[in-house]
Tab-separated table of C-alpha atoms and ligand atoms in Angstrom:
chain	number	residue	atom	x	y	z
S	1	MET	CA	33.586	-11.851	19.652
S	2	GLU	CA	35.322	-10.000	17.509
S	3	SER	CA	33.855	-11.968	14.992
S	4	THR	CA	29.868	-12.341	16.245
S	5	LEU	CA	29.973	-8.027	16.621
S	6	ARG	CA	30.113	-8.564	12.612
S	7	ARG	CA	26.910	-10.003	11.880
S	8	THR	CA	24.261	-8.381	14.661
S	9	TRP	CA	24.404	-5.647	17.772
S	10	ALA	CA	22.508	-3.229	19.407
S	11	GLU	CA	24.491	0.311	19.803
S	12	ILE	CA	23.748	1.712	22.648
S	13	ASP	CA	24.192	5.589	23.366
S	14	LEU	CA	25.077	6.650	26.031
S	15	ASP	CA	25.900	9.965	25.301
S	16	ALA	CA	22.544	10.037	24.224
S	17	LEU	CA	21.008	8.426	27.539
S	18	GLU	CA	23.306	11.330	29.004
S	19	HIS	CA	21.993	13.515	27.085
S	20	ASN	CA	18.343	12.392	27.548
S	21	TYR	CA	18.466	12.509	30.772
S	22	ARG	CA	20.153	16.319	30.980
S	23	THR	CA	17.402	17.075	28.549
S	24	LEU	CA	14.482	15.850	31.236
S	25	ARG	CA	16.550	17.387	34.458
S	26	GLU	CA	16.747	20.782	33.107
S	27	ARG	CA	12.377	20.101	32.263
S	28	VAL	CA	11.797	18.830	35.879
S	29	GLY	CA	13.835	21.727	37.630
S	30	ARG	CA	16.287	21.372	40.729
S	31	ASP	CA	13.838	20.564	43.541
S	32	VAL	CA	12.687	17.560	41.683
S	33	LYS	CA	14.717	14.621	42.206
S	34	PHE	CA	14.825	12.097	39.891
S	35	LEU	CA	14.839	7.940	39.193
S	36	GLY	CA	15.538	6.420	36.888
S	37	VAL	CA	13.491	3.380	36.019
S	38	VAL	CA	16.096	0.297	34.611
S	39	LYS	CA	14.300	-2.958	35.447
S	40	ALA	CA	14.046	-5.362	32.713
S	41	ASP	CA	18.195	-4.753	31.934
S	42	ALA	CA	16.983	-1.064	31.724
S	43	TYR	CA	14.248	-1.967	29.279
S	44	GLY	CA	16.514	-4.061	26.962
S	45	HIS	CA	19.466	-1.590	27.281
S	46	GLY	CA	21.708	-2.916	29.689
S	47	ALA	CA	20.564	-2.091	33.380
S	48	VAL	CA	24.387	-2.466	34.312
S	49	GLN	CA	26.114	-0.031	31.835
S	50	VAL	CA	22.900	2.932	31.673
S	51	SER	CA	23.353	3.061	35.723
S	52	ARG	CA	26.878	3.130	35.857
S	53	THR	CA	26.492	6.217	33.322
S	54	LEU	CA	23.186	7.529	35.520
S	55	GLN	CA	25.077	7.261	38.769
S	56	GLU	CA	28.076	8.957	36.831
S	57	LEU	CA	25.554	12.116	36.332
S	58	GLY	CA	23.954	12.353	39.365
S	59	ALA	CA	20.913	10.633	39.775
S	60	ASP	CA	19.053	10.168	43.136
S	61	TYR	CA	17.070	7.005	42.596
S	62	LEU	CA	17.021	3.670	40.854
S	63	ALA	CA	14.113	0.947	40.174
S	64	VAL	CA	14.006	-1.971	39.829
S	65	SER	CA	11.560	-5.030	39.623
S	66	SER	CA	13.086	-7.908	41.556
S	67	ILE	CA	16.055	-8.306	44.491
S	68	ASP	CA	17.493	-10.407	41.490
S	69	GLU	CA	17.862	-7.115	39.611
S	70	ALA	CA	18.548	-4.498	42.378
S	71	MET	CA	21.756	-7.296	43.204
S	72	GLU	CA	22.870	-7.354	39.674
S	73	LEU	CA	23.603	-3.661	40.267
S	74	ARG	CA	24.984	-3.501	44.003
S	75	ASP	CA	27.305	-6.787	42.548
S	76	ASN	CA	28.688	-3.932	39.502
S	77	GLY	CA	29.604	-1.078	41.937
S	78	ILE	CA	26.051	0.681	41.282
S	79	THR	CA	25.840	2.278	45.233
S	80	MET	CA	23.101	4.806	44.812
S	81	PRO	CA	19.184	4.200	46.295
S	82	ILE	CA	17.368	0.962	44.544
S	83	LEU	CA	14.008	0.942	44.367
S	84	ILE	CA	11.791	-2.797	44.604
S	85	LEU	CA	8.759	-2.061	41.999
S	86	GLY	CA	7.233	-5.742	43.236
S	87	HIS	CA	8.009	-8.111	46.324
S	88	THR	CA	10.457	-9.788	47.666
S	89	PRO	CA	10.220	-13.303	49.531
S	90	ARG	CA	10.698	-12.994	53.552
S	91	GLU	CA	13.876	-15.218	53.182
S	92	GLN	CA	15.799	-12.387	50.950
S	93	VAL	CA	15.399	-9.754	52.883
S	94	ASP	CA	18.146	-9.711	54.978
S	95	ARG	CA	19.545	-9.012	51.335
S	96	LEU	CA	17.619	-6.268	51.155
S	97	ILE	CA	18.879	-4.514	54.621
S	98	GLU	CA	22.575	-5.349	53.989
S	99	LEU	CA	22.515	-4.035	50.923
S	100	GLY	CA	20.304	-1.176	51.075
S	101	ILE	CA	18.086	-1.349	48.600
S	102	THR	CA	14.778	0.326	49.749
S	103	GLN	CA	11.384	-2.308	49.337
S	104	SER	CA	8.433	-0.896	47.849
S	105	VAL	CA	5.715	-2.733	50.483
S	106	THR	CA	1.988	-3.079	49.064
S	107	CYS	CA	-0.452	-4.020	51.225
S	108	ARG	CA	-0.773	-5.026	54.329
S	109	ALA	CA	0.311	-8.743	54.830
S	110	LYS	CA	3.925	-8.060	52.702
S	111	ALA	CA	4.495	-4.645	55.231
S	112	LEU	CA	4.234	-7.243	58.686
S	113	GLU	CA	6.091	-10.044	56.716
S	114	TYR	CA	8.808	-7.353	56.060
S	115	SER	CA	8.839	-5.938	59.634
S	116	ALA	CA	8.845	-8.975	61.250
S	117	GLU	CA	11.707	-9.632	59.271
S	118	ALA	CA	14.093	-6.753	59.808
S	119	SER	CA	12.828	-6.903	63.755
S	120	ARG	CA	14.155	-10.170	64.341
S	121	LEU	CA	17.204	-8.945	61.940
S	122	GLY	CA	18.168	-6.402	64.517
S	123	GLY	CA	17.523	-4.297	61.515
S	124	THR	CA	15.783	-1.085	59.771
S	125	LEU	CA	14.347	-2.031	56.239
S	126	LYS	CA	13.879	1.617	54.178
S	127	VAL	CA	10.017	1.077	52.444
S	128	HIS	CA	8.093	3.198	49.772
S	129	ILE	CA	4.207	2.684	50.668
S	130	LYS	CA	2.714	2.168	47.284
S	131	VAL	CA	-1.058	3.081	47.058
S	132	ASP	CA	-3.662	2.247	44.074
S	133	THR	CA	-5.596	5.002	43.276
S	134	GLY	CA	-6.448	3.159	39.632
S	135	MET	CA	-4.349	1.354	38.831
S	136	SER	CA	-5.302	-2.365	39.891
S	137	ARG	CA	-2.075	-3.400	40.307
S	138	LEU	CA	-0.534	-2.922	43.229
S	139	GLY	CA	-0.707	-1.393	46.121
S	140	TYR	CA	-3.230	-0.427	48.774
S	141	LEU	CA	-6.905	0.235	47.440
S	142	CYS	CA	-8.081	3.963	48.444
S	143	GLU	CA	-10.696	4.194	45.793
S	144	GLY	CA	-14.394	5.017	46.671
S	145	ARG	CA	-15.359	3.154	49.844
S	146	HIS	CA	-11.562	1.940	50.503
S	147	PHE	CA	-10.396	5.305	51.285
S	148	ASP	CA	-10.222	4.854	55.060
S	149	THR	CA	-9.024	1.243	54.905
S	150	GLY	CA	-6.358	1.891	52.824
S	151	VAL	CA	-5.127	5.133	55.153
S	152	GLU	CA	-5.355	3.309	57.555
S	153	GLY	CA	-3.415	0.459	56.411
S	154	ILE	CA	-0.413	2.725	55.335
S	155	CYS	CA	-0.612	4.484	58.781
S	156	ASP	CA	-0.174	1.395	60.154
S	157	ALA	CA	2.492	-0.353	57.635
S	158	CYS	CA	4.060	3.022	58.601
S	159	ARG	CA	4.052	2.659	62.487
S	160	LEU	CA	5.320	-0.823	61.924
S	161	PRO	CA	9.117	-1.644	63.860
S	162	GLY	CA	12.060	-2.535	61.532
S	163	LEU	CA	10.384	-0.381	58.801
S	164	GLU	CA	11.235	3.109	57.900
S	165	ALA	CA	8.709	4.711	55.297
S	166	GLU	CA	11.559	6.923	53.150
S	167	GLY	CA	8.376	7.902	50.602
S	168	ILE	CA	5.177	6.738	49.030
S	169	PHE	CA	4.063	6.269	45.527
S	170	THR	CA	1.183	5.842	42.834
S	171	HIS	CA	1.327	4.926	39.426
S	172	PHE	CA	-0.925	6.089	36.885
S	173	ALA	CA	-2.664	3.748	34.071
S	174	VAL	CA	-2.915	6.910	31.037
S	175	SER	CA	-1.139	9.252	31.690
S	176	ASP	CA	0.172	8.391	28.067
S	177	GLU	CA	-3.214	8.921	26.281
S	178	PRO	CA	-3.933	12.102	24.594
S	179	ASP	CA	-8.280	11.878	25.043
S	180	ASP	CA	-10.616	13.700	28.101
S	181	ASP	CA	-11.184	10.925	29.222
S	182	SER	CA	-7.927	9.322	29.984
S	183	ALA	CA	-6.911	12.775	31.232
S	184	ASP	CA	-9.914	12.735	33.376
S	185	TYR	CA	-8.522	9.807	34.758
S	186	THR	CA	-5.394	10.804	35.415
S	187	ARG	CA	-6.875	14.549	37.407
S	188	ARG	CA	-9.075	11.471	39.448
S	189	GLN	CA	-5.978	9.742	39.794
S	190	PHE	CA	-3.664	12.043	41.166
S	191	ASP	CA	-6.586	13.859	43.578
S	192	LEU	CA	-6.774	10.503	44.857
S	193	PHE	CA	-3.375	10.295	46.227
S	194	ARG	CA	-2.680	13.425	47.398
S	195	ARG	CA	-5.811	13.043	49.501
S	196	VAL	CA	-4.567	9.698	50.549
S	197	VAL	CA	-0.614	11.212	51.135
S	198	ASP	CA	-2.030	14.619	53.459
S	199	ALA	CA	-4.618	11.968	55.318
S	200	VAL	CA	-2.042	9.746	56.039
S	201	GLU	CA	0.589	12.484	56.916
S	202	THR	CA	-1.697	14.332	58.746
S	203	ARG	CA	-2.117	10.872	60.928
S	204	LEU	CA	1.151	10.182	61.533
S	205	GLY	CA	2.076	13.897	61.729
S	206	ARG	CA	4.969	13.856	59.734
S	207	ARG	CA	5.756	14.468	55.775
S	208	PHE	CA	6.716	11.745	53.810
S	209	ALA	CA	10.389	12.677	51.952
S	210	LEU	CA	9.617	10.760	48.950
S	211	ARG	CA	6.308	11.624	47.277
S	212	HIS	CA	6.261	10.605	44.169
S	213	CYS	CA	4.248	9.317	40.370
S	214	ALA	CA	5.289	10.473	37.341
S	215	ASN	CA	6.337	8.091	35.068
S	216	THR	CA	7.127	8.830	30.937
S	217	GLY	CA	3.436	9.663	30.372
S	218	ALA	CA	3.552	12.176	33.310
S	219	VAL	CA	7.222	13.403	32.997
S	220	ALA	CA	6.083	14.830	29.150
S	221	ARG	CA	2.800	15.660	29.803
S	222	TRP	CA	1.597	16.579	33.987
S	223	PRO	CA	3.426	18.857	35.824
S	224	GLU	CA	1.573	19.028	38.489
S	225	THR	CA	2.221	15.626	39.028
S	226	TRP	CA	5.951	15.298	39.298
S	227	LEU	CA	6.314	16.497	43.397
S	228	ASP	CA	9.453	15.513	44.939
S	229	MET	CA	10.514	13.017	42.423
S	230	VAL	CA	10.041	11.708	38.876
S	231	ARG	CA	10.119	8.124	37.595
S	232	PRO	CA	10.252	8.029	33.705
S	233	GLY	CA	11.430	4.582	32.220
S	234	LEU	CA	10.759	4.956	28.527
S	235	LEU	CA	11.968	8.693	28.389
S	236	LEU	CA	15.212	7.894	29.462
S	237	TYR	CA	15.694	5.323	26.248
S	238	GLY	CA	14.974	7.812	23.884
S	239	CYS	CA	11.728	5.452	22.644
S	240	GLY	CA	8.172	6.908	22.714
S	241	GLU	CA	5.717	9.247	20.961
S	242	PHE	CA	7.049	12.009	23.569
S	243	ALA	CA	10.702	10.835	22.828
S	244	ALA	CA	11.352	13.611	19.450
S	245	GLU	CA	8.755	16.628	20.903
S	246	LEU	CA	11.183	16.858	23.836
S	247	GLY	CA	14.048	16.338	21.797
S	248	LEU	CA	15.283	12.993	23.333
S	249	ARG	CA	17.408	10.838	21.036
S	250	PRO	CA	17.150	6.915	20.955
S	251	VAL	CA	20.063	5.298	23.636
S	252	MET	CA	19.807	1.619	20.972
S	253	THR	CA	20.360	1.322	17.976
S	254	LEU	CA	19.808	-2.170	16.332
S	255	LYS	CA	21.869	-3.302	13.725
S	256	THR	CA	22.722	-6.233	11.622
S	257	THR	CA	24.643	-6.897	8.283
S	258	ILE	CA	24.045	-8.551	4.586
S	259	SER	CA	25.231	-12.134	4.846
S	260	THR	CA	24.415	-13.049	1.165
S	261	ILE	CA	22.680	-11.882	-1.892
S	262	LYS	CA	20.698	-13.692	-4.396
S	263	VAL	CA	18.964	-12.617	-7.659
S	264	TYR	CA	15.827	-14.566	-8.256
S	265	ASP	CA	13.768	-15.045	-11.062
S	266	PRO	CA	10.012	-14.112	-11.252
S	267	ASP	CA	7.831	-16.556	-9.237
S	268	THR	CA	10.217	-17.430	-7.230
S	269	THR	CA	8.551	-18.417	-3.279
S	270	VAL	CA	10.486	-16.644	-0.985
S	271	SER	CA	11.018	-18.735	2.699
S	272	TYR	CA	8.388	-20.815	4.861
S	273	GLY	CA	5.356	-20.744	3.707
S	274	ARG	CA	5.652	-19.621	0.396
S	275	LEU	CA	3.973	-15.910	1.357
S	276	PHE	CA	6.689	-13.715	-0.196
S	277	ARG	CA	6.522	-14.202	-4.007
S	278	THR	CA	9.162	-12.083	-6.599
S	279	GLU	CA	6.603	-10.531	-9.545
S	280	ARG	CA	10.037	-9.399	-11.045
S	281	THR	CA	13.711	-10.404	-11.464
S	282	THR	CA	14.606	-9.794	-7.289
S	283	ARG	CA	17.934	-8.727	-5.606
S	284	MET	CA	17.446	-10.479	-1.828
S	285	GLY	CA	19.813	-9.876	0.479
S	286	VAL	CA	19.956	-12.525	3.807
S	287	VAL	CA	20.626	-10.588	6.837
S	288	PRO	CA	21.032	-12.393	10.580
S	289	TYR	CA	17.899	-11.388	12.420
S	290	GLY	CA	15.392	-13.302	13.218
S	291	TYR	CA	12.380	-13.914	15.842
S	292	ALA	CA	14.784	-15.426	18.597
S	293	ASP	CA	17.265	-12.017	17.625
S	294	GLY	CA	13.789	-10.180	19.269
S	295	LEU	CA	12.218	-9.472	15.352
S	296	PHE	CA	8.151	-10.520	16.150
S	297	ARG	CA	7.414	-12.856	13.224
S	298	ALA	CA	4.048	-11.462	12.898
S	299	LEU	CA	6.567	-8.192	11.230
S	300	SER	CA	6.820	-11.049	8.174
S	301	ASN	CA	6.019	-8.751	4.534
S	302	ARG	CA	5.006	-6.369	6.351
S	303	CYS	CA	8.084	-3.965	7.315
S	304	ALA	CA	11.621	-2.575	6.024
S	305	PHE	CA	14.665	-1.755	7.417
S	306	MET	CA	17.011	1.019	6.799
S	307	THR	CA	19.974	1.178	4.664
S	308	ALA	CA	22.635	3.480	3.213
S	309	ASP	CA	20.492	3.935	0.425
S	310	GLY	CA	16.963	3.623	2.001
S	311	PRO	CA	14.863	1.371	2.825
S	312	ALA	CA	14.532	-2.391	1.807
S	313	PRO	CA	11.250	-4.092	2.342
S	314	GLN	CA	11.785	-7.696	3.908
S	315	ARG	CA	10.185	-10.017	2.578
S	316	GLY	CA	8.497	-13.674	3.706
S	317	ARG	CA	8.622	-15.501	6.348
S	318	ILE	CA	11.144	-13.876	9.057
S	319	CYS	CA	12.642	-17.056	10.610
S	320	MET	CA	13.976	-17.972	13.760
S	321	ASP	CA	17.927	-16.690	12.735
S	322	MET	CA	17.177	-14.459	9.717
S	323	CYS	CA	15.002	-13.544	7.032
S	324	MET	CA	14.833	-11.641	3.690
S	325	ILE	CA	15.233	-8.088	2.647
S	326	ASP	CA	14.231	-6.431	-1.065
S	327	LEU	CA	17.300	-4.902	-2.656
S	328	THR	CA	15.972	-4.952	-6.219
S	329	GLU	CA	15.899	-1.055	-5.482
S	330	LEU	CA	18.879	-0.816	-3.818
S	331	PRO	CA	21.841	-1.351	-6.312
S	332	ARG	CA	24.270	0.016	-4.471
S	333	VAL	CA	23.369	-2.011	-1.637
S	334	ASP	CA	26.152	-5.202	-0.566
S	335	VAL	CA	27.229	-7.958	1.131
S	336	GLY	CA	28.565	-7.004	4.491
S	337	ASP	CA	26.612	-3.595	4.352
S	338	GLU	CA	25.170	-2.602	7.376
S	339	VAL	CA	21.115	-2.227	7.747
S	340	GLU	CA	19.144	-0.141	10.345
S	341	ILE	CA	16.399	-2.545	12.041
S	342	PHE	CA	15.243	0.313	14.410
S	343	GLY	CA	16.855	3.472	16.333
S	344	GLU	CA	18.470	6.292	14.515
S	345	HIS	CA	17.498	5.980	11.120
S	346	SER	CA	14.294	4.721	11.355
S	347	SER	CA	11.797	5.126	14.650
S	348	VAL	CA	11.374	1.876	17.169
S	349	ASN	CA	7.570	3.651	17.507
S	350	GLU	CA	7.625	3.350	13.662
S	351	LEU	CA	7.644	-0.670	13.844
S	352	ALA	CA	6.410	-1.053	16.978
S	353	ALA	CA	3.128	0.462	15.862
S	354	LEU	CA	3.682	-1.378	12.579
S	355	ALA	CA	3.592	-4.929	15.114
S	356	GLY	CA	0.748	-3.284	16.897
S	357	THR	CA	2.137	-2.442	20.017
S	358	ILE	CA	4.761	-0.138	21.691
S	359	PRO	CA	8.261	0.770	21.612
S	360	TYR	CA	8.753	-0.962	24.878
S	361	GLU	CA	8.201	-4.463	24.436
S	362	LEU	CA	10.947	-4.589	21.298
S	363	THR	CA	13.653	-2.979	23.190
S	364	CYS	CA	12.790	-5.892	25.460
S	365	ALA	CA	12.637	-7.918	23.005
S	366	VAL	CA	16.531	-7.578	21.675
S	367	SER	CA	17.254	-10.970	23.188
S	368	LYS	CA	20.476	-12.110	25.292
S	369	ARG	CA	22.458	-13.766	22.303
S	370	VAL	CA	22.367	-9.530	20.706
S	371	PRO	CA	26.133	-8.791	21.786
S	372	ARG	CA	25.351	-4.781	23.320
S	373	VAL	CA	28.029	-2.707	22.211
S	374	TYR	CA	28.042	0.402	24.833
S	375	ARG	CA	29.048	4.015	23.403
S	376	ARG	CA	30.495	6.662	25.641
S	377	HIS	CA	32.173	9.980	24.718
S	378	GLY	CA	31.713	9.598	20.811
S	379	ARG	CA	33.566	5.649	20.820
S	380	VAL	CA	32.892	2.122	21.863
S	381	VAL	CA	33.830	1.963	25.411
S	382	GLU	CA	32.382	-1.811	26.013
S	383	ARG	CA	31.373	-4.913	24.041
S	384	GLU	CA	29.108	-7.610	25.995
S	385	LEU	CA	27.351	-11.182	24.857
S	386	MET	CA	25.030	-12.409	27.976
S	387	LEU	CA	26.141	-16.232	27.235
S	388	ARG	CA	26.959	-18.752	29.234
S	389	PHE	CA	31.293	-19.594	28.434
P	1	PLP	C1	7.947	0.552	35.054
P	1	PLP	C2	7.487	1.463	35.828
P	1	PLP	C3	7.839	2.989	35.560
P	1	PLP	C4	8.494	3.663	33.851
P	1	PLP	O1	7.183	3.536	33.137
P	1	PLP	P1	7.581	4.664	32.069
P	1	PLP	O2	6.819	4.795	31.447
P	1	PLP	O3	8.429	3.956	31.181
P	1	PLP	O4	8.547	5.784	32.219
P	1	PLP	C5	7.646	3.954	36.866
P	1	PLP	N1	6.606	3.624	38.047
P	1	PLP	C6	6.730	2.030	37.665
P	1	PLP	C7	5.652	1.957	38.601
P	1	PLP	C8	6.528	1.385	36.495
P	1	PLP	O5	6.323	-0.230	36.891
């Protein structure tokens, strides 16, 4: 493990996570609860370690996408409330109740199924009702002519035996987009959500304990949507366009080292497909970071990685296990030196923009063969490699 760590690794700075959490917590104020989204292995950062830190810091809730992700957290000592954003198969409802996991209810069929299972088991399943206000993915459709049937369906779900409707929520489609049209859409989504919640609460004669809708874009730009609880993911990890303006720090820094350096004559072609041809005597380094580690091959010959002396352009096709970087202008950079793919000194946002995608996809793509090294209180506290030994 020690030797593999010197090859390529992802440093996960849990102190930066703490800083981000505290900054966001202060931003939303004491009266608003905080749910940290840790689905997809906490966007590639390690769900167990991130959740442990959030639990220790006093966050109120976590969200994951599936029961498997929720069980991983319970198995690793996470006792705080966890919301599953996706569906759970009927056969596993007993586990939800046993482990005290909250389930989203997104349609009548699933509501009936969860209720029947919970009743059969003689237990109570805590649920949050999902409202579709314009994301057009999961949730009770409530827009326009669907308003009355949507509200009625939600009320029915709340009255079903075996279910305890603790919360109600919706999800924004464009809360992070700056244009007027998107702002208008977000406003309409939020307005519809409020009207649905009001109508349901009036009919039921009770209030939901947790009404929530603010994802990263809304935490950054839409304070009026914070309601009882905010639900950011990306911001916690210090990525994306809003992170810097809110003073947040990147949690993941992806590092590799230079395996070997060779000097090529002019007119030498490099790597598969001979995409790059040297124009001069070129000092080329090989780094053990390729598309099997999570670096998109589409970035070939178009990106640069940060060395101690500045950025080194990546040359030629990115291979499965490695790629080449041009060190001609960086004569002091040597074999064994560290190179940053993205993180503290070179933003994941820029690499994502180059790849025509969003930072979420890049941190999620860091594959399981890349060891994670966790730092807390300024020192390394854990090293983890997710392979089967
Ligand atoms: C992923 C997700 C979030 C978090 O989104 P960010 O943009 O990372 O803040 C919030 N709510 C739901 C329903 C999600 O699926």
